[in-house]
């Protein structure tokens, strides 16, 4: 194993983690406001499809990303109307949203299959042509990965250090109290949900515009569910979520690397490693039940309707 | 159960079978697909066969298909429904349909069934598959000629005989022109996950592979190679769109002639429950057109290998064949029997990877 391989491993890990971080953070903020949206997979798929279609039609990746965020937000908007406006069951509505997203993206994405596009360009740093080739390779990361690396810090800062973040958390802890204090619970929850949808759309678009620049049906392949699991895994903390996503990405990529180097490990064992690691960390976290209880938003999944 | 997508699409495309009044004479043929048709991949190749059947037989047959049918209990319901709806011949095109097809065939003795890649037959259930490994061998020769490093990357889904045959044949083909060639194998444990296939290909390329190939269903490997500027050899369908500069060719399967032949056999009453394992000779395994990057001499050589395989003068699994530990599995002067090929569970010398 030489330096080139280590850098390749690092870059590949970050690329694998980016969609999980983006979608996971959106869900985290949404859950912190007390809304459990199981539709992440569906919103990612629709984001991936719409982002790809918009890029292909407009020729601009940036417009594609914007369209993907709008599409994800629109999906979340439907969810918000159902669960916040009409107080429908969040679990059932979220599952329905995923099933809807799978079908919708497949149906309307059909004409866009097998149109290769140039993916999202990597950020070019001027003045770096003289830098060591290794550093250059490390910096060959597309802008969305940079965003995914910065976003957990921004989200953490927003939730813990701003007034708006405090209000959002209050709504997620006790909607009644927040309401009594005069905050517009339903509006805040709807905004958090829509933000979650936009981030899921962005995470999906990362897959169809940067990771594997193409659209094929069901290309998200369960990453939405992993993003959901990471939110619990992180005990609703943005930085831990990013760490979890990177760990998950690392174990997946390291498994491939081990095979490519000829380290004799059974492929079935390697395939289970990311999930084993996730279960292990979950077990470690849940040993401390108090901590889990303290961190989980108390009003998570509970519909709220202002009385009177 | 039909998938949601099928339910939405079927009425639009006129796929839901209407009672056959005007066309009582037409033979009704149905196809069951494991994934959406799309425009590349395993199911797409079967769909091309169905379309060719339609074009060749005209009013004599009426075909229909159900796509995206999950393997398992749901498959039985779909197949049963197709049989009950008056289809005379039903092709089920994925390995996991084996037991459901067998069951339904038992309940409809008057109908005929054909199951792809399986091994269970009955009086009205035939099986068919293609020797993909023959194309893989020729692809190995192509890779061996085009590679500078002599290291190949192979993104594979699951260690089942069909996949192992391909990896071994590819390596043997490459070694026939470069005895030092090695094939590095990475398993994705999924037939279809573009992200994983992409990551696996990236890893192999970073590890020095300058020709990559795959036994998975997406186009991610060809795309990764194009981006990194190394060669790829695709599988299932021509993927030159995804690798205009680097996708050298593709191992494809063509079911058109087979489907037409079997339908004709039903029409003239000669249909029997048999097992067909066709390859280059039968036109079931083919190579897609070569990329402009392939020099004339190499094209000729690879075409020659394909022709020799078709003529039976060159057998991909001819001895001497040693496994990874150097143990002789097939002695010199012998070729592996079909039964042993079908049950292959080991890697030849030159493959780096573990089953």
XYZ file of C-alpha atoms in Angstrom:
663
model
C 0.000 0.000 0.000
C 1.586 3.240 -1.098
C 0.656 6.901 -0.762
C -1.220 6.979 -4.043
C -3.463 4.180 -2.883
C -4.077 5.852 0.468
C -5.114 9.074 -1.220
C -7.304 7.153 -3.662
C -8.924 5.409 -0.697
C -9.527 8.722 1.022
C -11.051 10.403 -2.010
C -13.231 7.384 -2.770
C -14.391 7.281 0.857
C -15.406 10.928 0.833
C -17.226 10.488 -2.464
C -19.137 7.498 -1.124
C -20.010 9.387 2.076
C -21.158 12.667 0.470
C -24.690 11.632 -0.584
C -25.254 10.026 2.826
C -24.135 13.187 4.633
C -26.291 15.491 2.505
C -29.474 13.428 2.752
C -28.788 12.471 6.371
C -28.345 16.076 7.506
C -31.643 17.074 5.915
C -33.399 14.270 7.764
C -31.590 15.149 10.980
C -32.839 18.748 10.928
C -36.326 17.516 10.059
C -36.307 15.027 12.957
C -34.946 17.629 15.325
C -38.155 19.566 14.592
C -40.124 16.455 15.534
C -40.988 15.154 12.069
C -39.990 11.644 11.088
C -39.895 11.411 7.289
C -39.192 7.888 6.038
C -39.442 9.093 2.450
C -35.729 9.881 2.079
C -35.110 7.114 -0.468
C -38.026 8.310 -2.618
C -36.996 11.955 -2.401
C -33.416 11.045 -3.342
C -34.613 9.094 -6.367
C -36.821 11.927 -7.571
C -33.973 14.382 -6.944
C -31.586 12.179 -8.922
C -33.998 11.865 -11.820
C -35.119 15.511 -11.958
C -31.556 16.756 -11.502
C -30.371 14.593 -14.354
C -33.252 15.568 -16.631
C -32.743 19.275 -15.916
C -29.016 19.017 -16.557
C -29.575 17.200 -19.827
C -32.161 19.711 -21.021
C -30.488 22.900 -19.839
C -26.872 21.864 -20.223
C -26.053 23.270 -16.794
C -25.187 21.037 -13.852
C -25.972 23.889 -11.473
C -29.503 24.259 -12.793
C -29.780 20.494 -12.435
C -28.781 20.668 -8.775
C -31.258 23.479 -8.178
C -34.038 21.524 -9.885
C -33.187 18.450 -7.804
C -33.452 20.456 -4.594
C -36.779 21.924 -5.691
C -38.079 18.470 -6.599
C -37.016 17.042 -3.238
C -38.563 20.026 -1.486
C -41.814 19.574 -3.425
C -41.978 15.904 -2.398
C -41.393 16.920 1.221
C -44.048 19.616 0.794
C -46.622 16.950 -0.048
C -45.487 15.016 3.026
C -45.788 18.164 5.150
C -49.339 18.832 3.967
C -50.322 15.265 4.841
C -48.570 14.861 8.187
C -48.456 18.393 9.556
C -51.513 19.918 7.929
C -53.778 16.874 8.083
C -51.990 15.158 11.016
C -51.685 11.890 9.075
C -49.482 9.125 10.449
C -45.850 10.037 9.731
C -44.517 6.499 9.362
C -47.190 5.431 6.893
C -46.958 8.689 4.928
C -43.166 8.462 4.771
C -43.262 4.901 3.462
C -45.848 5.971 0.904
C -43.564 8.822 -0.140
C -40.708 6.385 -0.792
C -42.924 4.027 -2.786
C -44.279 6.980 -4.747
C -40.751 8.288 -5.417
C -39.565 4.929 -6.725
C -42.455 4.686 -9.189
C -42.512 8.333 -10.162
C -38.796 8.523 -10.912
C -38.935 5.281 -12.906
C -41.927 6.363 -14.962
C -40.845 9.892 -15.794
C -37.145 9.041 -15.883
C -37.554 6.401 -18.597
C -36.781 8.768 -21.514
C -33.568 9.908 -19.810
C -31.931 6.510 -19.511
C -28.669 6.027 -21.364
C -27.873 9.654 -22.021
C -24.336 10.074 -20.767
C -23.539 13.568 -19.500
C -20.299 15.150 -18.375
C -20.424 14.989 -14.598
C -19.923 17.773 -12.120
C -16.487 19.246 -12.720
C -13.954 19.157 -9.919
C -12.900 22.369 -8.266
C -9.758 23.678 -9.870
C -7.422 25.469 -7.530
C -5.124 27.832 -9.384
C -1.540 28.092 -8.085
C -1.630 24.434 -7.154
C -0.097 23.076 -10.315
C 3.224 23.257 -8.538
C 1.994 21.358 -5.488
C 2.843 17.759 -4.880
C 0.901 15.401 -7.176
C -0.568 13.717 -4.105
C -2.060 16.944 -2.821
C -3.403 17.653 -6.274
C -5.077 14.279 -6.392
C -6.605 14.829 -2.977
C -7.993 18.119 -4.167
C -9.625 16.498 -7.180
C -12.926 16.479 -5.361
C -16.108 17.913 -6.766
C -17.799 20.901 -5.103
C -20.608 18.856 -3.596
C -18.117 16.849 -1.563
C -16.726 20.095 -0.209
C -20.277 21.129 0.622
C -20.908 17.774 2.300
C -17.790 18.301 4.398
C -18.777 21.827 5.421
C -22.487 21.195 5.930
C -22.267 19.232 9.217
C -20.394 22.135 10.844
C -22.927 24.632 9.530
C -25.857 22.473 10.647
C -24.292 21.911 14.059
C -23.720 25.606 14.469
C -27.261 26.405 13.378
C -28.848 23.924 15.771
C -26.705 24.624 18.821
C -25.673 28.231 18.494
C -28.490 30.179 16.882
C -31.845 31.335 18.120
C -33.619 29.813 15.114
C -31.934 26.485 15.863
C -33.027 26.674 19.471
C -36.642 27.314 18.432
C -36.509 24.424 15.977
C -35.251 22.099 18.709
C -37.927 23.374 21.094
C -40.597 22.469 18.550
C -39.115 18.979 18.316
C -38.894 18.534 22.082
C -42.332 19.757 23.011
C -44.640 21.192 20.421
C -47.145 22.225 23.093
C -44.637 24.297 25.011
C -43.280 25.910 21.858
C -46.820 26.694 20.829
C -47.584 28.160 24.247
C -44.547 30.369 23.874
C -46.040 31.713 20.681
C -43.965 29.905 18.073
C -45.673 28.763 14.921
C -45.094 25.031 15.376
C -46.688 23.888 12.178
C -44.889 26.416 10.020
C -41.524 25.614 11.590
C -42.075 21.882 11.157
C -43.116 22.382 7.544
C -39.996 24.446 6.840
C -37.733 21.816 8.438
C -39.451 19.081 6.421
C -39.053 20.983 3.165
C -35.390 21.621 3.990
C -34.953 17.889 4.570
C -36.517 17.197 1.183
C -34.251 19.672 -0.588
C -31.177 18.066 0.998
C -32.369 14.574 0.044
C -32.905 15.828 -3.507
C -29.385 17.225 -3.492
C -27.985 13.931 -2.181
C -29.808 12.076 -4.954
C -28.546 14.525 -7.567
C -25.014 13.944 -6.310
C -25.431 10.330 -7.384
C -26.846 11.075 -10.845
C -24.690 14.124 -11.622
C -21.348 13.535 -9.930
C -20.854 10.024 -8.550
C -22.105 8.074 -11.562
C -23.247 10.727 -14.051
C -26.242 8.885 -15.504
C -29.824 8.112 -14.709
C -31.013 4.567 -14.257
C -34.052 3.383 -12.433
C -33.608 2.799 -8.701
C -30.007 3.998 -8.819
C -30.066 5.235 -5.207
C -30.059 1.544 -4.206
C -31.019 1.934 -0.560
C -28.779 4.864 0.334
C -31.820 6.774 1.577
C -32.413 4.093 4.189
C -28.794 4.180 5.255
C -29.032 7.968 5.638
C -32.056 7.423 7.884
C -30.176 4.878 9.975
C -27.235 7.264 10.277
C -29.473 9.856 11.928
C -30.192 7.468 14.802
C -26.591 6.267 14.730
C -25.454 9.864 15.259
C -27.877 10.442 18.147
C -29.137 13.435 16.148
C -25.725 15.188 16.127
C -24.552 16.540 12.737
C -20.849 15.913 13.274
C -21.415 12.339 14.413
C -23.625 11.810 11.403
C -20.828 12.907 9.086
C -18.430 10.652 10.962
C -20.828 7.732 10.617
C -21.235 8.353 6.883
C -17.473 8.518 6.392
C -17.039 5.334 8.419
C -19.689 3.586 6.337
C -18.089 4.799 3.112
C -14.645 3.803 4.340
C -15.608 0.266 5.249
C -17.300 -0.212 1.854
C -14.365 1.144 -0.129
C -11.743 -0.526 2.055
C -13.480 -3.831 1.351
C -13.020 -3.311 -2.388
C -9.422 -2.223 -1.852
C -8.661 -5.296 0.217
C -9.931 -7.462 -2.619
C -8.001 -5.504 -5.227
C -4.788 -5.935 -3.234
C -5.439 -9.611 -2.931
C -5.954 -9.712 0.815
C -7.653 -13.058 1.251
C -10.992 -12.221 2.821
C -14.249 -13.867 1.856
C -16.309 -11.495 -0.336
C -19.454 -12.250 1.633
C -17.750 -11.155 4.820
C -16.521 -7.957 3.169
C -20.008 -7.210 1.890
C -21.402 -7.403 5.417
C -18.680 -5.248 7.007
C -20.373 -1.825 6.592
C -23.534 -3.165 8.180
C -21.648 -4.973 10.928
C -19.849 -1.734 11.727
C -23.173 0.129 11.823
C -24.729 -2.443 14.153
C -21.667 -2.412 16.376
C -21.758 1.357 16.807
C -25.514 1.293 17.357
C -25.045 -1.294 20.099
C -22.325 0.790 21.705
C -24.523 3.872 21.612
C -27.614 2.166 22.949
C -25.721 0.727 25.908
C -26.102 4.225 27.256
C -29.895 4.427 27.155
C -29.958 7.670 29.045
C -27.882 9.381 26.415
C -30.101 8.103 23.639
C -33.169 9.324 25.508
C -31.631 12.704 26.201
C -30.715 13.211 22.564
C -33.775 11.903 20.766
C -36.240 14.719 20.080
C -39.010 14.038 22.605
C -41.837 14.905 20.231
C -40.395 12.916 17.300
C -43.152 11.456 15.158
C -45.955 12.927 17.242
C -48.440 14.979 15.262
C -49.346 18.331 16.710
C -52.507 20.280 16.287
C -52.857 23.602 18.085
C -55.881 23.471 20.336
C -58.384 26.253 20.164
C -48.140 -8.688 -8.525
C -47.232 -6.378 -11.356
C -44.942 -3.605 -10.324
C -46.475 -0.190 -9.920
C -44.612 1.004 -12.915
C -45.920 -1.792 -15.049
C -49.443 -1.064 -13.909
C -49.070 2.518 -14.957
C -47.354 1.804 -18.219
C -49.289 -1.213 -19.348
C -52.544 0.470 -20.339
C -50.659 3.250 -22.099
C -48.599 0.844 -24.128
C -51.537 -1.441 -24.808
C -49.793 -4.310 -23.096
C -52.714 -5.586 -21.106
C -53.969 -8.470 -23.134
C -57.398 -8.004 -24.640
C -59.451 -11.134 -25.345
C -58.277 -12.524 -28.641
C -61.376 -12.477 -30.834
C -60.147 -11.244 -34.160
C -56.852 -13.080 -33.987
C -57.791 -16.490 -32.632
C -55.284 -18.089 -34.988
C -52.274 -16.250 -33.559
C -50.021 -18.073 -31.124
C -49.805 -16.076 -27.925
C -46.340 -15.753 -26.469
C -45.568 -14.037 -23.161
C -42.261 -12.974 -21.596
C -41.525 -12.369 -17.923
C -38.679 -9.940 -17.180
C -36.860 -9.510 -13.889
C -36.037 -5.806 -14.315
C -37.415 -2.865 -16.266
C -36.681 -3.074 -19.999
C -34.556 0.088 -20.021
C -32.222 0.424 -22.944
C -29.265 -1.744 -21.975
C -28.743 -4.852 -19.916
C -29.959 -8.412 -19.445
C -33.681 -7.763 -19.787
C -33.158 -5.406 -22.715
C -31.442 -8.194 -24.670
C -34.448 -10.479 -24.117
C -36.746 -7.657 -25.152
C -34.741 -7.303 -28.400
C -35.405 -11.012 -28.933
C -39.127 -10.493 -28.389
C -39.198 -7.605 -30.855
C -37.316 -9.673 -33.429
C -39.864 -12.445 -32.910
C -42.702 -10.008 -33.551
C -41.028 -8.701 -36.681
C -40.227 -12.155 -38.043
C -43.549 -13.867 -37.380
C -45.973 -11.045 -38.097
C -49.610 -11.974 -37.511
C -48.783 -15.584 -36.673
C -47.871 -14.637 -33.103
C -48.991 -12.117 -30.578
C -46.444 -11.303 -27.899
C -46.627 -9.488 -24.599
C -44.359 -9.008 -21.619
C -44.466 -8.190 -17.930
C -41.404 -6.345 -16.658
C -39.896 -5.810 -13.228
C -41.238 -9.060 -11.761
C -39.474 -9.931 -8.532
C -38.125 -13.445 -8.205
C -40.018 -15.589 -5.722
C -43.662 -15.893 -4.758
C -44.826 -12.921 -6.815
C -43.312 -14.466 -9.914
C -45.570 -17.500 -9.600
C -48.655 -15.327 -9.537
C -47.567 -13.456 -12.666
C -46.726 -16.631 -14.573
C -49.965 -18.294 -13.463
C -51.944 -15.274 -14.586
C -50.255 -15.266 -17.981
C -51.038 -18.949 -18.450
C -54.635 -18.532 -17.306
C -55.073 -15.554 -19.630
C -54.577 -17.775 -22.633
C -50.888 -17.490 -23.498
C -49.635 -20.617 -25.244
C -45.895 -20.236 -24.731
C -44.298 -18.420 -21.802
C -40.627 -17.491 -21.520
C -39.412 -16.718 -17.985
C -36.077 -14.987 -18.279
C -34.363 -15.066 -14.901
C -32.773 -17.812 -12.809
C -34.993 -17.154 -9.782
C -38.134 -18.003 -11.763
C -37.101 -21.661 -11.869
C -39.342 -23.130 -9.179
C -42.360 -20.887 -9.855
C -42.189 -21.791 -13.563
C -41.947 -25.487 -12.741
C -44.988 -25.244 -10.470
C -47.143 -23.363 -12.961
C -46.063 -25.682 -15.798
C -47.384 -28.568 -13.682
C -50.811 -26.936 -13.391
C -51.092 -26.103 -17.098
C -50.111 -29.260 -18.988
C -51.575 -27.852 -22.218
C -49.272 -24.824 -22.237
C -45.568 -24.637 -22.992
C -42.963 -22.966 -20.823
C -39.317 -22.081 -21.270
C -37.041 -20.987 -18.443
C -33.741 -19.184 -19.024
C -30.544 -20.231 -17.174
C -32.243 -22.843 -15.009
C -31.794 -26.624 -14.846
C -35.238 -27.978 -13.926
C -37.283 -29.338 -16.811
C -40.597 -31.141 -17.154
C -42.649 -32.465 -20.043
C -43.870 -28.961 -20.968
C -40.972 -26.923 -19.532
C -37.763 -26.459 -21.521
C -34.609 -24.590 -20.446
C -32.179 -22.429 -22.360
C -29.076 -20.389 -21.706
C -26.063 -18.997 -23.504
C -22.371 -19.751 -23.150
C -21.401 -16.232 -22.186
C -17.961 -17.519 -21.278
C -17.129 -18.055 -24.952
C -17.470 -14.337 -25.563
C -15.550 -13.685 -22.346
C -12.614 -15.714 -23.651
C -12.428 -13.634 -26.847
C -12.790 -10.478 -24.724
C -9.806 -11.695 -22.698
C -7.740 -11.945 -25.870
C -8.806 -8.403 -26.746
C -7.909 -7.162 -23.263
C -4.575 -8.972 -23.340
C -3.637 -7.258 -26.602
C -4.763 -3.779 -25.523
C -3.295 -3.752 -22.004
C 0.112 -2.349 -21.144
C 0.168 -3.351 -17.485
C -1.197 -6.861 -17.921
C -3.482 -6.187 -14.952
C -7.218 -6.450 -15.487
C -10.027 -5.386 -13.221
C -13.214 -7.451 -13.004
C -16.263 -6.071 -11.189
C -18.409 -9.093 -10.389
C -21.732 -9.503 -8.601
C -21.893 -12.941 -6.963
C -19.584 -15.976 -6.994
C -21.964 -18.322 -8.843
C -20.823 -20.672 -11.646
C -22.037 -18.419 -14.470
C -19.925 -15.528 -13.155
C -16.906 -17.712 -12.335
C -16.966 -19.181 -15.856
C -16.733 -15.652 -17.232
C -13.855 -14.611 -14.976
C -11.921 -17.797 -15.731
C -12.532 -17.667 -19.481
C -11.549 -13.989 -19.596
C -8.313 -14.707 -17.729
C -7.494 -17.711 -19.918
C -8.113 -15.664 -23.053
C -5.867 -12.885 -21.781
C -3.182 -15.379 -20.746
C -3.253 -16.954 -24.200
C -1.653 -13.747 -25.500
C 0.082 -12.526 -22.316
C 1.081 -15.397 -19.995
C 1.767 -12.977 -17.138
C -1.679 -11.370 -17.170
C -3.583 -11.223 -13.895
C -7.246 -10.500 -13.275
C -8.187 -8.741 -10.058
C -11.724 -9.488 -8.956
C -13.886 -7.275 -6.743
C -17.334 -8.450 -5.630
C -20.203 -5.983 -5.297
C -22.707 -8.508 -3.857
C -25.422 -6.925 -5.968
C -26.495 -7.308 -9.610
C -27.375 -3.665 -9.849
C -25.897 -0.822 -7.795
C -24.261 1.810 -10.019
C -22.592 3.522 -7.048
C -20.944 0.342 -5.797
C -19.921 -0.747 -9.289
C -18.398 2.655 -9.826
C -16.454 2.534 -6.550
C -15.247 -0.986 -7.330
C -14.067 0.071 -10.797
C -12.323 3.156 -9.402
C -10.519 0.953 -6.888
C -9.368 -1.505 -9.523
C -8.158 1.296 -11.797
C -6.267 2.891 -8.890
C -4.712 -0.539 -8.316
C -3.167 -0.545 -11.780
C -5.793 -2.225 -13.942
C -5.793 -0.710 -17.427
C -8.642 -2.792 -18.831
C -11.749 -3.257 -16.703
C -14.770 -5.425 -17.341
C -17.814 -6.400 -15.335
C -20.495 -8.971 -14.664
C -23.081 -6.602 -13.215
C -26.020 -4.848 -14.815
C -25.272 -1.126 -14.917
C -23.121 1.012 -17.185
C -21.067 2.457 -14.319
C -17.897 0.490 -15.080
C -17.657 1.675 -18.697
C -18.255 5.202 -17.467
C -15.572 5.001 -14.773
C -13.066 3.754 -17.341
C -13.907 6.537 -19.766
C -13.376 9.138 -17.062
C -10.074 7.658 -15.915
C -8.824 7.052 -19.452
C -8.444 3.260 -19.251
C -10.144 0.652 -21.439
C -13.302 -1.236 -20.597
C -15.118 -4.227 -22.041
C -18.832 -4.100 -21.302
C -21.388 -6.831 -20.682
C -24.974 -7.505 -21.785
C -25.389 -4.628 -24.228
C -23.273 -2.343 -26.358
C -22.242 0.478 -24.005
C -20.156 2.525 -26.417
C -22.297 5.558 -25.568
C -20.822 5.489 -22.073
C -17.274 4.925 -23.247
C -16.968 6.440 -26.716
C -13.173 6.506 -26.508
C -12.433 3.581 -24.228
C -15.153 0.923 -24.321
C -13.408 -1.615 -26.559
C -16.376 -3.900 -27.131
C -19.035 -5.745 -25.174
C -19.993 -9.355 -24.608
C -23.647 -9.501 -25.606
C -26.278 -12.179 -25.873
C -28.761 -12.435 -28.709
C -31.919 -14.482 -28.201
C -33.703 -13.537 -31.447
C -32.912 -16.658 -33.461
C -33.672 -18.910 -30.515
C -37.069 -17.358 -29.800
C -38.053 -17.506 -33.465
C -36.951 -21.137 -33.728
C -38.865 -22.206 -30.631
C -42.047 -20.421 -31.672
C -41.874 -22.066 -35.082
C -41.446 -25.404 -33.341
C -44.663 -24.822 -31.380
C -46.492 -23.830 -34.551
C -45.441 -26.926 -36.478
C -45.890 -29.247 -33.510
C -42.232 -30.236 -33.154
C -41.677 -28.450 -29.816
C -40.048 -30.655 -27.176
C -38.814 -30.040 -23.665
C -35.073 -29.810 -24.210
C -32.111 -27.968 -22.744
C -30.370 -25.511 -25.075
C -26.966 -24.134 -24.146
C -25.966 -22.137 -27.185
C -22.887 -20.045 -27.678
C -20.985 -18.361 -30.457
C -21.899 -21.124 -32.892
C -25.637 -20.621 -32.407
C -25.253 -16.829 -32.510
C -26.435 -16.542 -28.911
C -23.158 -15.065 -27.639
C -21.632 -12.198 -29.594
C -19.206 -9.329 -29.328
C -20.406 -5.767 -29.904
C -18.650 -3.713 -32.627
C -15.051 -2.763 -31.801
C -14.012 0.695 -30.640
C -11.962 2.793 -33.056
C -9.038 2.384 -30.626
C -8.699 -1.319 -31.485
C -6.069 -1.801 -34.212
C -6.903 -3.801 -37.316
C -4.581 -6.688 -36.411
C -6.241 -7.120 -33.012
C -9.728 -6.997 -34.546
C -8.749 -9.763 -36.916
C -7.217 -11.836 -34.141
C -10.257 -11.524 -31.851
C -12.652 -12.208 -34.718
C -10.518 -15.252 -35.526
C -10.810 -16.475 -31.933
C -14.585 -16.036 -32.052
C -14.706 -17.963 -35.332
C -12.542 -20.762 -33.930
C -14.765 -21.019 -30.843
C -17.814 -21.095 -33.106
C -16.255 -23.830 -35.212
C -15.376 -25.785 -32.074
C -11.662 -25.862 -32.867
C -10.863 -23.696 -29.847
C -12.314 -24.540 -26.472
C -11.987 -21.911 -23.724
C -11.684 -24.541 -21.013
C -9.160 -26.823 -22.724
C -6.413 -28.351 -20.573
C -3.966 -28.008 -19.060
C -5.870 -25.894 -16.550
C -4.559 -25.246 -13.058
C -6.422 -23.607 -10.202
C -5.077 -20.765 -8.044
C -2.991 -23.169 -5.952
C -1.453 -24.725 -9.052
C -3.455 -27.928 -8.740
C -4.219 -29.389 -12.173
C -7.981 -29.411 -12.695
C -8.052 -30.350 -16.379
C -5.126 -32.342 -17.783
C -3.482 -31.419 -21.098
C -5.235 -32.753 -24.146
C -8.667 -32.724 -22.515
C -11.426 -30.154 -22.491
C -13.747 -29.601 -19.585
C -17.078 -31.391 -19.830
C -20.232 -29.266 -20.001
C -21.369 -30.651 -16.675
C -18.167 -29.497 -14.954
C -18.359 -26.082 -16.627
C -21.927 -25.677 -15.431
C -20.865 -26.429 -11.855
C -17.593 -24.454 -11.846
C -16.615 -23.374 -8.336
C -12.919 -22.450 -8.599
C -10.606 -19.832 -10.082
C -7.940 -20.547 -12.662
C -4.332 -19.568 -12.085
C -3.969 -15.862 -12.878
C -7.080 -14.701 -11.045
C -6.467 -12.645 -7.953
C -9.490 -12.899 -5.746
C -11.340 -15.224 -3.469
C -14.622 -17.039 -3.902
